[in-house]
Coordinates of C-alpha atoms and ligand atoms in Angstrom, one line a residue:
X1 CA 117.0 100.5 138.0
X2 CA 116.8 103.7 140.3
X3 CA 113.1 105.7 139.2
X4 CA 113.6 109.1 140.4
X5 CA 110.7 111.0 141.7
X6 CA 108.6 113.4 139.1
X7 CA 110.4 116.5 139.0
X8 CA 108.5 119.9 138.3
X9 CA 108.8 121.0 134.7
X10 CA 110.7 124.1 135.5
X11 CA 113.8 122.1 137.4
X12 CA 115.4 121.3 134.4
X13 CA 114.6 123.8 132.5
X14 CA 116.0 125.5 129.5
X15 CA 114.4 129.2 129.6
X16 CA 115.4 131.5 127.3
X17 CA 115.3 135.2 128.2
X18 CA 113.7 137.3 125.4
X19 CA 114.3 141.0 125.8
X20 CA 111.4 142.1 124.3
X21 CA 112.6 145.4 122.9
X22 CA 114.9 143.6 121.0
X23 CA 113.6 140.1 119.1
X24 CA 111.5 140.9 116.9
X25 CA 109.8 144.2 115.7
X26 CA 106.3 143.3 114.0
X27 CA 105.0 147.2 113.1
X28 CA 108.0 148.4 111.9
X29 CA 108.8 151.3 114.5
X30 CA 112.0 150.0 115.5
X31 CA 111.4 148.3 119.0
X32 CA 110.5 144.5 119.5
X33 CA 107.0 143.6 120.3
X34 CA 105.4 140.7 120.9
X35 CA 103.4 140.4 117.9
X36 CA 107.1 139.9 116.7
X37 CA 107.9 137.3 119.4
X38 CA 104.8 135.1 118.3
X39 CA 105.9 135.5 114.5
X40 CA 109.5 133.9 115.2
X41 CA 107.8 131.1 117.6
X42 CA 109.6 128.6 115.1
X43 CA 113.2 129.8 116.2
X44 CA 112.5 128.8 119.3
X45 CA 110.7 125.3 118.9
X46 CA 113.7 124.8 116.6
X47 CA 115.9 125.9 119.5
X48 CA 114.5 123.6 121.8
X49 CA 114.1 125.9 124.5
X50 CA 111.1 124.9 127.2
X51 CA 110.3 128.4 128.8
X52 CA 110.4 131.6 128.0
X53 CA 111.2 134.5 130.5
X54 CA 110.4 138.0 128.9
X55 CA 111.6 141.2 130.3
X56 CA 108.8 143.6 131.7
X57 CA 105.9 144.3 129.6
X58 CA 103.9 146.3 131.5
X59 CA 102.4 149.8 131.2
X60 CA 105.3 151.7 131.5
X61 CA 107.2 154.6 130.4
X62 CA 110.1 153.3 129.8
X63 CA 112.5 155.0 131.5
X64 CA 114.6 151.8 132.7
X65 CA 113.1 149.9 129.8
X66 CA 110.1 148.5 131.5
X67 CA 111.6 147.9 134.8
X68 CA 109.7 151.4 135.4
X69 CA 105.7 149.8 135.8
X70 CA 102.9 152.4 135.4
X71 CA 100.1 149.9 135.7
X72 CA 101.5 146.3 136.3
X73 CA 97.8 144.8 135.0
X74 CA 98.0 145.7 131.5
X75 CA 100.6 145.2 128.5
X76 CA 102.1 148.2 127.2
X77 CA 100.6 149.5 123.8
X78 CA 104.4 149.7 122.7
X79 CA 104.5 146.1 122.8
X80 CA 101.2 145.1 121.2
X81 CA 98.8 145.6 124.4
X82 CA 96.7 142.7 126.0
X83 CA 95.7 141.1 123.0
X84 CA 99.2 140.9 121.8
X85 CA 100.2 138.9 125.3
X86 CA 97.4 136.5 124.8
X87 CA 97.9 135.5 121.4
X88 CA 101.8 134.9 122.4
X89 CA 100.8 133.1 125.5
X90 CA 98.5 130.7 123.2
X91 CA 100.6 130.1 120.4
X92 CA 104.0 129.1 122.7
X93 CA 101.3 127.0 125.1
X94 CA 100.2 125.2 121.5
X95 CA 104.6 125.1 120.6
X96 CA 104.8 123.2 124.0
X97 CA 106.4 126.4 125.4
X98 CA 105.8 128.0 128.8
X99 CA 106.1 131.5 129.3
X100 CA 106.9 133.5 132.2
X101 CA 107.3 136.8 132.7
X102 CA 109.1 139.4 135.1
X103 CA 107.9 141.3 137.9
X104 CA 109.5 144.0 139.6
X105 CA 107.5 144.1 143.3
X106 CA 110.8 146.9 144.9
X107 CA 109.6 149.8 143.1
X108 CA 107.0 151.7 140.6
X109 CA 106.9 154.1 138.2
X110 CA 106.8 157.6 139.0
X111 CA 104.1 157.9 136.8
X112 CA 102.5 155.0 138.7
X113 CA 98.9 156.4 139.9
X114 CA 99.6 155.8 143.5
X115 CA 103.3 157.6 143.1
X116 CA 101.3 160.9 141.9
X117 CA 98.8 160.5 144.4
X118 CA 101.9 160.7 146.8
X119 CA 103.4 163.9 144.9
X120 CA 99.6 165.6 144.9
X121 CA 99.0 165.0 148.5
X122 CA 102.0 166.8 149.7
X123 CA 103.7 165.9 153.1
X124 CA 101.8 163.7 155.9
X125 CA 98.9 162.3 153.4
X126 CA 98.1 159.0 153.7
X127 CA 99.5 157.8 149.8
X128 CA 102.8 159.1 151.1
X129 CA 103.0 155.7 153.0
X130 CA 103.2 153.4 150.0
X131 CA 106.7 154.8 149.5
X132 CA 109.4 155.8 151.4
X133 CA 108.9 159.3 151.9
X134 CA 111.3 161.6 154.6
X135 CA 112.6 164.9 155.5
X136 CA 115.7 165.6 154.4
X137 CA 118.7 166.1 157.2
X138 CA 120.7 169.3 157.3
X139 CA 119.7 172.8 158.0
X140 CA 115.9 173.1 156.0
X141 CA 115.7 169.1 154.8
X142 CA 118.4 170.4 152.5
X143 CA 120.5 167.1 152.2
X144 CA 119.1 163.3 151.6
X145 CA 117.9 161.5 155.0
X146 CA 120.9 159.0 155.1
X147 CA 123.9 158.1 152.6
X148 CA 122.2 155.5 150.3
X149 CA 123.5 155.7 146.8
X150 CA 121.3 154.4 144.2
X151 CA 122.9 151.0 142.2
X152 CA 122.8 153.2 138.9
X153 CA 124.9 155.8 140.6
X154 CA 124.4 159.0 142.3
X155 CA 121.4 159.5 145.5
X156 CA 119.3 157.2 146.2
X157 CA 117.4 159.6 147.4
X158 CA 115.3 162.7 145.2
X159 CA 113.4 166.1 146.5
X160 CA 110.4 166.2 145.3
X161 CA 108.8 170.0 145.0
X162 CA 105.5 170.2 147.1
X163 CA 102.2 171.1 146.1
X164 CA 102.7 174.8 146.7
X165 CA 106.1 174.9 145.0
X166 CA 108.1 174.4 147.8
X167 CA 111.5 171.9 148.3
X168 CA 110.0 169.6 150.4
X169 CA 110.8 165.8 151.3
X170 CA 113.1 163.3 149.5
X171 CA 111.9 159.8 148.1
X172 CA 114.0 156.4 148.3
X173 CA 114.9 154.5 144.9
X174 CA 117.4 152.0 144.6
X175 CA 117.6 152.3 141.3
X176 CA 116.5 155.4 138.8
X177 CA 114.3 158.7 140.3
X178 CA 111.7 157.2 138.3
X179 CA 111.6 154.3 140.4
X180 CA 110.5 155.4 143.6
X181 CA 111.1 152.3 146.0
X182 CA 107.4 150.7 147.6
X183 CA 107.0 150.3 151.4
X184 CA 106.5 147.0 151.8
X185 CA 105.2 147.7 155.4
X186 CA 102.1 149.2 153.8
X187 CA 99.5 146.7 153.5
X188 CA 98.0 147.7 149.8
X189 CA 101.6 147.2 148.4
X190 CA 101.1 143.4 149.1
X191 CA 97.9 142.9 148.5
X192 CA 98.1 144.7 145.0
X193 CA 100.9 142.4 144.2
X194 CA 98.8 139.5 145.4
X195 CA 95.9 141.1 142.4
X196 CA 98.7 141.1 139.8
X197 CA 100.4 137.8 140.7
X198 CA 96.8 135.8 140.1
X199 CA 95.8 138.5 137.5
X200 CA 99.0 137.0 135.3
X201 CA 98.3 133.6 136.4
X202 CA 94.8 133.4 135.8
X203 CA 95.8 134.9 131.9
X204 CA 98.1 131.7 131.7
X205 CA 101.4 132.6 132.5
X206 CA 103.7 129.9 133.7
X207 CA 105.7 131.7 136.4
X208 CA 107.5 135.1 137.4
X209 CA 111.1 136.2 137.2
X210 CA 111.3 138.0 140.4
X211 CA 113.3 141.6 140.0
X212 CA 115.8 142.2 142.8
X213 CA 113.9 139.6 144.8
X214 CA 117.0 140.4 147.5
X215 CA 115.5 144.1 147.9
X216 CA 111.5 145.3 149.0
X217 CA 112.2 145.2 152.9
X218 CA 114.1 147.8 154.6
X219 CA 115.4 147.9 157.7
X220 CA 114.0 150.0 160.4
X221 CA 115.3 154.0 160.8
X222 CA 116.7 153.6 157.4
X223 CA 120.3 153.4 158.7
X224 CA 123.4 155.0 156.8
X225 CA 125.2 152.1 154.3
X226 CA 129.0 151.8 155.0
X227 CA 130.6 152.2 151.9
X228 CA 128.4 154.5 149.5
X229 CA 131.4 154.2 147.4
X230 CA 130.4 150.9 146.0
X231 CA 131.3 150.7 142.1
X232 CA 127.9 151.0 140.0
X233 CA 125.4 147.8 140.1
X234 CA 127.9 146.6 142.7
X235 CA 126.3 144.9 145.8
X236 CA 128.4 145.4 148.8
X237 CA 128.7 143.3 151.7
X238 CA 126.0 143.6 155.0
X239 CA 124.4 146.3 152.6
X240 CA 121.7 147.8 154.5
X241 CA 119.8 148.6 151.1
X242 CA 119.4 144.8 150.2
X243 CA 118.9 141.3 151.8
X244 CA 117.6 142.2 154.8
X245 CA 115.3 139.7 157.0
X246 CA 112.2 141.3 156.5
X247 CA 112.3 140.0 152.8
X248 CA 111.2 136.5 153.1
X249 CA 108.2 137.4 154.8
X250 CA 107.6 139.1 151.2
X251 CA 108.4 135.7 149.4
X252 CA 106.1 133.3 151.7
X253 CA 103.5 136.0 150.9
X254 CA 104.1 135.0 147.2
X255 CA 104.8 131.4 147.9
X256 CA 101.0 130.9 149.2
X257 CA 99.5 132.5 146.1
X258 CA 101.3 130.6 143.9
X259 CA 100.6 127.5 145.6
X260 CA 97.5 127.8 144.4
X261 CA 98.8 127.2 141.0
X262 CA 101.0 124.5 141.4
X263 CA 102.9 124.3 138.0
X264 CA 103.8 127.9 138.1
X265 CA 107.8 128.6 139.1
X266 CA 109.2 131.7 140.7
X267 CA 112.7 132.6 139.9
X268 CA 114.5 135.0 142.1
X269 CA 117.1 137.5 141.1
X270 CA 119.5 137.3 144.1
X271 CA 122.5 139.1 143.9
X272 CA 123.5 137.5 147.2
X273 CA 126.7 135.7 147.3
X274 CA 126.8 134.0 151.2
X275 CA 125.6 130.4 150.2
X276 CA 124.1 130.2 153.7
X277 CA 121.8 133.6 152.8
X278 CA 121.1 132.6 149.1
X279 CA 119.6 129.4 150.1
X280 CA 117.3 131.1 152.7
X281 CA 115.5 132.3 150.0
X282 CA 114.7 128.8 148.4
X283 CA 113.0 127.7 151.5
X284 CA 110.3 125.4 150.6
X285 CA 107.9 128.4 151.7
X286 CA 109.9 130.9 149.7
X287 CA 111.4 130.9 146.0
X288 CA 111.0 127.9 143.8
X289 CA 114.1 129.0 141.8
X290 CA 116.9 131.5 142.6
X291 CA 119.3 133.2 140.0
X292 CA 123.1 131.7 140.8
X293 CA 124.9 135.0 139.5
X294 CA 128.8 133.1 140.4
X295 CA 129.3 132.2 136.7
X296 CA 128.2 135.4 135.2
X297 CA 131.3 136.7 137.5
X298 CA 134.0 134.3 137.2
X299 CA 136.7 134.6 134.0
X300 CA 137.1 131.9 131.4
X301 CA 139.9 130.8 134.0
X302 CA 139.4 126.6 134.9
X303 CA 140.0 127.6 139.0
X304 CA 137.3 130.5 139.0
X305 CA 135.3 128.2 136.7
X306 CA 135.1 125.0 138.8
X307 CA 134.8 127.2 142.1
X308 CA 132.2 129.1 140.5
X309 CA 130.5 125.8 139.7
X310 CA 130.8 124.0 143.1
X311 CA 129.4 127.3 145.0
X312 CA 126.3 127.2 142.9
X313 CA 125.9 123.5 143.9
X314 CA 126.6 124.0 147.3
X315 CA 124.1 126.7 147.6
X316 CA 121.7 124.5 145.9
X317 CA 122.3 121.5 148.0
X318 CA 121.4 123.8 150.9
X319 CA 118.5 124.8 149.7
X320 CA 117.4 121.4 148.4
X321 CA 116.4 123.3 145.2
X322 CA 117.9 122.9 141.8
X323 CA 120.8 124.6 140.6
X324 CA 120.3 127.6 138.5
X325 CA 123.1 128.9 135.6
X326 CA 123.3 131.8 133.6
X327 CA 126.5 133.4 131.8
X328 CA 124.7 136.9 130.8
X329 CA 121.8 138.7 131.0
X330 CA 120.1 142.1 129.8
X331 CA 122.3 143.8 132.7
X332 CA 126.2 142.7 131.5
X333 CA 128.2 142.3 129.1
X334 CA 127.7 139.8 126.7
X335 CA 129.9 136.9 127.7
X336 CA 131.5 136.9 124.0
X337 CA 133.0 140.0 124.3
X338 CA 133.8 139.6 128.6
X339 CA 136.0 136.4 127.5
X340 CA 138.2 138.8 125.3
X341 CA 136.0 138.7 121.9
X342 CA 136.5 138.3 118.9
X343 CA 137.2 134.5 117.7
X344 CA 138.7 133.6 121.3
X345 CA 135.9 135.2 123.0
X346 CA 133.4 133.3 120.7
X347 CA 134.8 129.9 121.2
X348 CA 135.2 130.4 125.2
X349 CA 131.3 131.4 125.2
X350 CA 130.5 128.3 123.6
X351 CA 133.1 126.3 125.1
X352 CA 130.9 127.2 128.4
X353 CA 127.4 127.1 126.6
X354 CA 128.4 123.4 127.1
X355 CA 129.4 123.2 130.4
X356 CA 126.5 124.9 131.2
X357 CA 123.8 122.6 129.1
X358 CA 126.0 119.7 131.2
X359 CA 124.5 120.5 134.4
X360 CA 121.6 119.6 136.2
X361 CA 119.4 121.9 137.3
X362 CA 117.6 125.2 135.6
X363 CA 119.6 126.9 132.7
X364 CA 119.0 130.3 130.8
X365 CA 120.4 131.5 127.7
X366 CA 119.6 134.8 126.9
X367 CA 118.6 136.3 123.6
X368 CA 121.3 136.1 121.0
X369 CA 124.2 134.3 123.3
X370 CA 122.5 131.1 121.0
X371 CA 123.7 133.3 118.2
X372 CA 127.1 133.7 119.5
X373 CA 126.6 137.9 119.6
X374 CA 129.2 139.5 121.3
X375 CA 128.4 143.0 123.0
X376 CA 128.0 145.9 120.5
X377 CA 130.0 149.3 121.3
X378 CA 127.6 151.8 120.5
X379 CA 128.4 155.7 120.2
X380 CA 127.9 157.6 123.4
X381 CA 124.9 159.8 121.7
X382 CA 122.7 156.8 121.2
X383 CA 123.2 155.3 124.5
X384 CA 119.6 154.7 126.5
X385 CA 120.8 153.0 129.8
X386 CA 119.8 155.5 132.5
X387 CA 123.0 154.2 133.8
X388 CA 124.7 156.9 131.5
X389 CA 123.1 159.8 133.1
X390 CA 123.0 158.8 136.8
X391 CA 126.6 157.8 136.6
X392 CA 127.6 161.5 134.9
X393 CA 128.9 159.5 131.8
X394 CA 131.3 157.9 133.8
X395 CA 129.4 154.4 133.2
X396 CA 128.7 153.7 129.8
X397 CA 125.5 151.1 130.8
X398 CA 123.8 148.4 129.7
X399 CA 123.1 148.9 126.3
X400 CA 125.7 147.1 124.3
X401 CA 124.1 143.9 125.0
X402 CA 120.4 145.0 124.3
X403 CA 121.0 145.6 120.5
X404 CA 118.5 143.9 118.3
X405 CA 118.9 140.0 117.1
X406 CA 120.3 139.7 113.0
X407 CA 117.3 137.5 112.0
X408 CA 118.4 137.4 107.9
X409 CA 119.7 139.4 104.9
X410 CA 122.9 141.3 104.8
X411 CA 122.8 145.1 106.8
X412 CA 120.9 146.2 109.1
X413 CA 118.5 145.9 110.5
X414 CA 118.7 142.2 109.1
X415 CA 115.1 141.6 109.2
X416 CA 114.4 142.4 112.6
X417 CA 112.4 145.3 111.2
X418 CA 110.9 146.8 108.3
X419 CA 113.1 150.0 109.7
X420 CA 116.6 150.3 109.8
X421 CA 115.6 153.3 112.3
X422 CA 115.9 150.3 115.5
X423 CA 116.1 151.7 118.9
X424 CA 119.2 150.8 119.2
X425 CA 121.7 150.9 116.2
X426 CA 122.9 147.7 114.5
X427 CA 126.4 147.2 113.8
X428 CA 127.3 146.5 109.8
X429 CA 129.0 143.1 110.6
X430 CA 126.6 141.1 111.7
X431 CA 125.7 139.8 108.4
X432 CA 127.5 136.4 109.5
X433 CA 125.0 136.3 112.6
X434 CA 121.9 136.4 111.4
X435 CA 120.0 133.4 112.4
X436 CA 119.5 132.6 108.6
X437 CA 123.1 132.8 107.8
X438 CA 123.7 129.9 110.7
X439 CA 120.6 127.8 109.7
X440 CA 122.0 124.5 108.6
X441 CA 125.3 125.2 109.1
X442 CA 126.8 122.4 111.2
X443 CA 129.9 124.7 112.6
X444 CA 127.6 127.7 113.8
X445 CA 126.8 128.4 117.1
X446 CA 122.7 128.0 116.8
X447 CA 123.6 124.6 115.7
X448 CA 125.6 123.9 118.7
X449 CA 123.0 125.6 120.6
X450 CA 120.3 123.6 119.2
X451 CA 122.5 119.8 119.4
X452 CA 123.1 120.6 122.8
X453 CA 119.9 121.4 124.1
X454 CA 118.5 118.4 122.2
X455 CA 121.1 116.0 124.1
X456 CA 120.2 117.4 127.3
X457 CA 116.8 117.1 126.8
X458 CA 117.5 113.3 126.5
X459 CA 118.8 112.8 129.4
X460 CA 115.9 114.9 131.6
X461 CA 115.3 111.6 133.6
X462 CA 118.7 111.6 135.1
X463 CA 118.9 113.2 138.4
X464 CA 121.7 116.2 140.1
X465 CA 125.4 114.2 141.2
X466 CA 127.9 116.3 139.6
X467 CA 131.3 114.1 140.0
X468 CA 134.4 116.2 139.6
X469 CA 137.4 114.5 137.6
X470 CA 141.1 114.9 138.6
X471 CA 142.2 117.0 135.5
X472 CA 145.3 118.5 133.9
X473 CA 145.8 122.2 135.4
X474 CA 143.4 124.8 133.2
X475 CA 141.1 121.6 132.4
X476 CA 137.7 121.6 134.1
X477 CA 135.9 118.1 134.1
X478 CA 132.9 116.7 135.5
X479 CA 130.8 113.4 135.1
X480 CA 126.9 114.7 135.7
X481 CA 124.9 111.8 136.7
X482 CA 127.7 108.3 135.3
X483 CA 126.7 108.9 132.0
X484 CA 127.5 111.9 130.5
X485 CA 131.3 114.0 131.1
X486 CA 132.0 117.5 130.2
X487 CA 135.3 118.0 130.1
X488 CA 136.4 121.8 129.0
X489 CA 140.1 123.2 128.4
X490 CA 140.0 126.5 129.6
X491 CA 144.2 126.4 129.2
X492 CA 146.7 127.3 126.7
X493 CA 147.9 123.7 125.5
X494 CA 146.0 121.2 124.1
X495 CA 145.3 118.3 126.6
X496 CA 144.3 114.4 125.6
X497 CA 140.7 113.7 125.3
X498 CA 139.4 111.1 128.2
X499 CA 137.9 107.6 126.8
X500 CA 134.1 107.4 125.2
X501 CA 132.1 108.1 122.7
X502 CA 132.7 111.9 121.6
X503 CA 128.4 113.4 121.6
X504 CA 128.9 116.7 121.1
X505 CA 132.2 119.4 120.7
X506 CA 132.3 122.8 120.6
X507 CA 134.6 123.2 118.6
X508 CA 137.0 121.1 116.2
X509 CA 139.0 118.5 118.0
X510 CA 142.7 117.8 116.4
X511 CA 144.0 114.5 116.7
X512 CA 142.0 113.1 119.7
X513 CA 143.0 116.2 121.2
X514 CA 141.1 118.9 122.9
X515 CA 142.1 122.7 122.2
X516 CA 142.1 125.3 124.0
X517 CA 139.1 127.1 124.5
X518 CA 137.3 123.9 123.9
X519 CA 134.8 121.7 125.6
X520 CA 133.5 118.1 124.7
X521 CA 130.9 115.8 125.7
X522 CA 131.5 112.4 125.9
X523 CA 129.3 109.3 126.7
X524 CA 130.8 107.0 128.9
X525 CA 129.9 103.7 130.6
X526 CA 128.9 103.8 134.0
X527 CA 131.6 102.5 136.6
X528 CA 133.2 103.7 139.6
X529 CA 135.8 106.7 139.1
X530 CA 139.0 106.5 141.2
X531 CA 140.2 109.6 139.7
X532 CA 137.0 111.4 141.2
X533 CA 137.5 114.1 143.5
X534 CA 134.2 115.0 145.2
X535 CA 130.5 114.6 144.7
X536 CA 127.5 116.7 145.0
X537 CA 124.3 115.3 145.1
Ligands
LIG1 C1 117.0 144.4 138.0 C2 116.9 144.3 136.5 C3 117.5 145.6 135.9 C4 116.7 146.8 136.4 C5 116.7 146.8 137.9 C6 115.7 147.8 138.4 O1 118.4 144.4 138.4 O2 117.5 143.2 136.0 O3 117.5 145.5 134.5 O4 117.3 147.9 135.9 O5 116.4 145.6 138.4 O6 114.4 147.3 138.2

């Protein structure tokens, strides 16, 4: 029998991304904390999950949700503080459950000490450095130094008034004006984020997700981007703004603190889609871990599917790193409601939930998909996204899939809080949601969730070959590792269900048949395949 080398803990990972604002709210004010996170531990030991990844944290004010860090070495008293950290990091370390946590090294706050420092010290003085401070072009600096457009629409560039009251110079931010973009030439900006890397690791936290890991360097002189036309949180190609060389000097900087903690993972978010530039970033010196965004892009169509799938593994194969899968996050739609909604979009999203779970390599399910939540349509008034503003309410934003989890009872805010004032509205239907309503019911989605997570984690000693089966057209079908095949119909006919054991289904199964919309695990003995297509290791 073939023993496979011991294989980090994090490389076949189930994380589960907890949007903090939005689990659990433990003091009743209407926003998740992590007081509130520690209190529904049980959910996620029942779950199954092995990681946690929660969404910023920090001192912050909140004007991208956290993704805006005031002070990135303290917990944010909106979220419990410090003490509320620690007690979460020790109960999920005592549940068997690692936690990691996000860091966002591209930009700060605007209210970050060193950004007002910058804005007090007016024009030439040395804090200016730690950003990316210019005159503006045009007659009197009237118009931004080059064409960058920020990813949540409008300028990427903002003029700040001087000191004495004056226009003066424009700052760089990729994303809101209240996240002035760091110079990552500057050499405090690197050693500050060496501080809060082994500030965090030294606390015990497991790892970092790593925001827009693809961003940080710039390129010299700033140039002009070719198509400032790019639709909102739209990547384009040869972007000047993102993925430029300079960045993985950045990540072997990172890679040699965390070295010195060897079970901690990084995970990148790379919203690069050249296989060959994505798996520069999971250099042994770099990235343990890099977000594979294909899936989160491809319909519920079996071509876009499998292609979707094979890219990923490609990319991984040339990074010799595991493969990573995601089908949603905190910034799209929910994949529910992206595969049409509602009972067709709810069996595609878990139809895929167990392709995903299939796979080898690193998966994360965010908060709620295990609930089957589809994305919530919220009125324009209560919308929070700064999306909505930069985009001049052409963009509606992210918010629709940030709404609170339904944890119990029958209206809102179903026992997420003692308020039914949440941050975000909850809509009245999610009575059949809640997690208590889908407790113990073999047909719900957090059962699936749960069965399939629990299967996988059986088979953690098998290793990565993906085989791919000759199918009917619309049929994906792959046989991970000679025991276990996957086998989804993403068509409009029902197909015949291959030979062996049925393990798990997504859905019901007619007549040894598979649905549409469906996908089933079967155990099957080991043997050569003649039907098999293609490999990947
Ligand atoms: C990442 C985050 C997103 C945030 C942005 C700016 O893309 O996932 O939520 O708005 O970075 O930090």
């Amino acid at each position: 029998m073939r023993t496979e080398p011991e294989q980090p803990w994090w490389s076949r990972a189930v994380f589960y991304q907890l949007y903090p604002r939005s689990f659990a709210d433990s003091d009743g004010d209407g926003v998740g904390d992590l007081d509130g996170v520690t209190a529904r531990l049980g959910h996620l030991q029942a779950l199954g999950v092995d990681a946690l990844w929660l969404n910023p944290v920090m001192v912050s004010p909140m004007a991208d949700h956290g993704y805006d860090v005031a002070d990135p070495r303290d917990v944010d008293p909106l979220f419990g503080g410090m003490a509320a950290l620690d007690r979460l990091i020790d109960a999920a370390h005592r549940a068997g459950i690692k936690v990691t946590m996000d860091l966002v090294p591209n930009h700060t706050s605007a209210q970050h000490p060193w950004f007002r420092a910058a804005l007090a010290g007016g024009p030439g003085c040395p804090a200016r450095q730690r950003y990316l401070f210019r005159d503006g072009s045009g007659v009197g600096g009237t118009l931004p130094p080059n064409n960058w457009v920020s990813v949540f629409g409008g300028p990427a560039w903002t003029r700040v008034t001087e000191p004495d009251g004056t226009p003066g110079q424009w700052y760089l931010h990729l994303f809101d004006a209240q996240q002035p973009d760091l110079n990552w030439e500057h050499p405090e900006v690197p050693a500050d984020l060496e501080r809060t890397l082994r500030f965090w690791l030294d606390r015990g936290v497991d790892g970092f997700r790593i925001d827009v890991a693809h961003g940080m360097s710039k390129p010299p002189g700033l140039p002009d981007m070719g198509d400032p036309e790019l639709p909102m949180l739209a990547l384009g190609e040869h972007d000047p703004r993102f993925n430029h060389d300079g960045v993985h000097g950045i990540h072997r900087g990172i890679r040699t603190v965390l070295d010195d903690y060897p079970d901690a993972v990084t995970v990148g978010e790379i919203w690069v889609f050249e296989n060959a530039d994505f798996a520069k970033y999971l250099r042994p010196d770099e990235l343990h871990l890099g977000f594979n965004f294909r899936l989160v892009r491809a319909d519920f169509d079996a071509t876009e599917i499998r292609a979707a799938i094979e890219n990923s593994l490609v990319a991984a194969e040339l990074a010799d790193s595991p493969p990573t899968w995601t089908l949603s996050n905190h910034d799209v739609d929910r994949e529910v409601s992206r595969y049409g909604g509602g009972a067709t979009g709810l069996a595609r999203a878990r139809a895929m939930a167990l392709v995903l779970l299939a796979l080898p390599g690193a998966v994360f399910v965010y908060n709620g998909e295990e609930l089957g939540l589809p994305n919530v349509d919220l009125p324009d008034e209560v919308r929070q996204d700064p999306v909505w503003e930069r985009s001049g309410h052409t963009e509606r934003g992210r918010d629709g899939c940030r709404v609170p989890l339904p944890w119990s009872g029958d209206a809102a805010p179903y026992g997420f809080s003692a308020t039914a004032d949440t941050w975000l509205p909850m809509p009245t239907d999610w009575a059949p949601l809640t997690v208590a309503a889908q407790h113990g019911d073999p047909a719900s989605t957090l059962t699936l969730f749960g069965r399939a997570i629990g299967l996988r984690r059986g088979r953690a000693q098998l290793g990565q070959t993906v085989r791919w089966l000759s199918t009917a057209p619309g049929v994906v079908a792959f046989r991970c590792e000679d025991a276990l095949v996957c086998v989804l119909n993403a068509g409009a006919v029902p197909v015949p269900i291959p030979g062996g054991d049925v393990l798990l289904a997504s859905g019901p199964l007619i007549d040894g048949q598979l649905p549409p919309d469906t996908t089933v695990w079967l155990r099957t003995e080991a043997r050569p395949d003649a039907a098999d297509d293609s490999t990947h290791q």
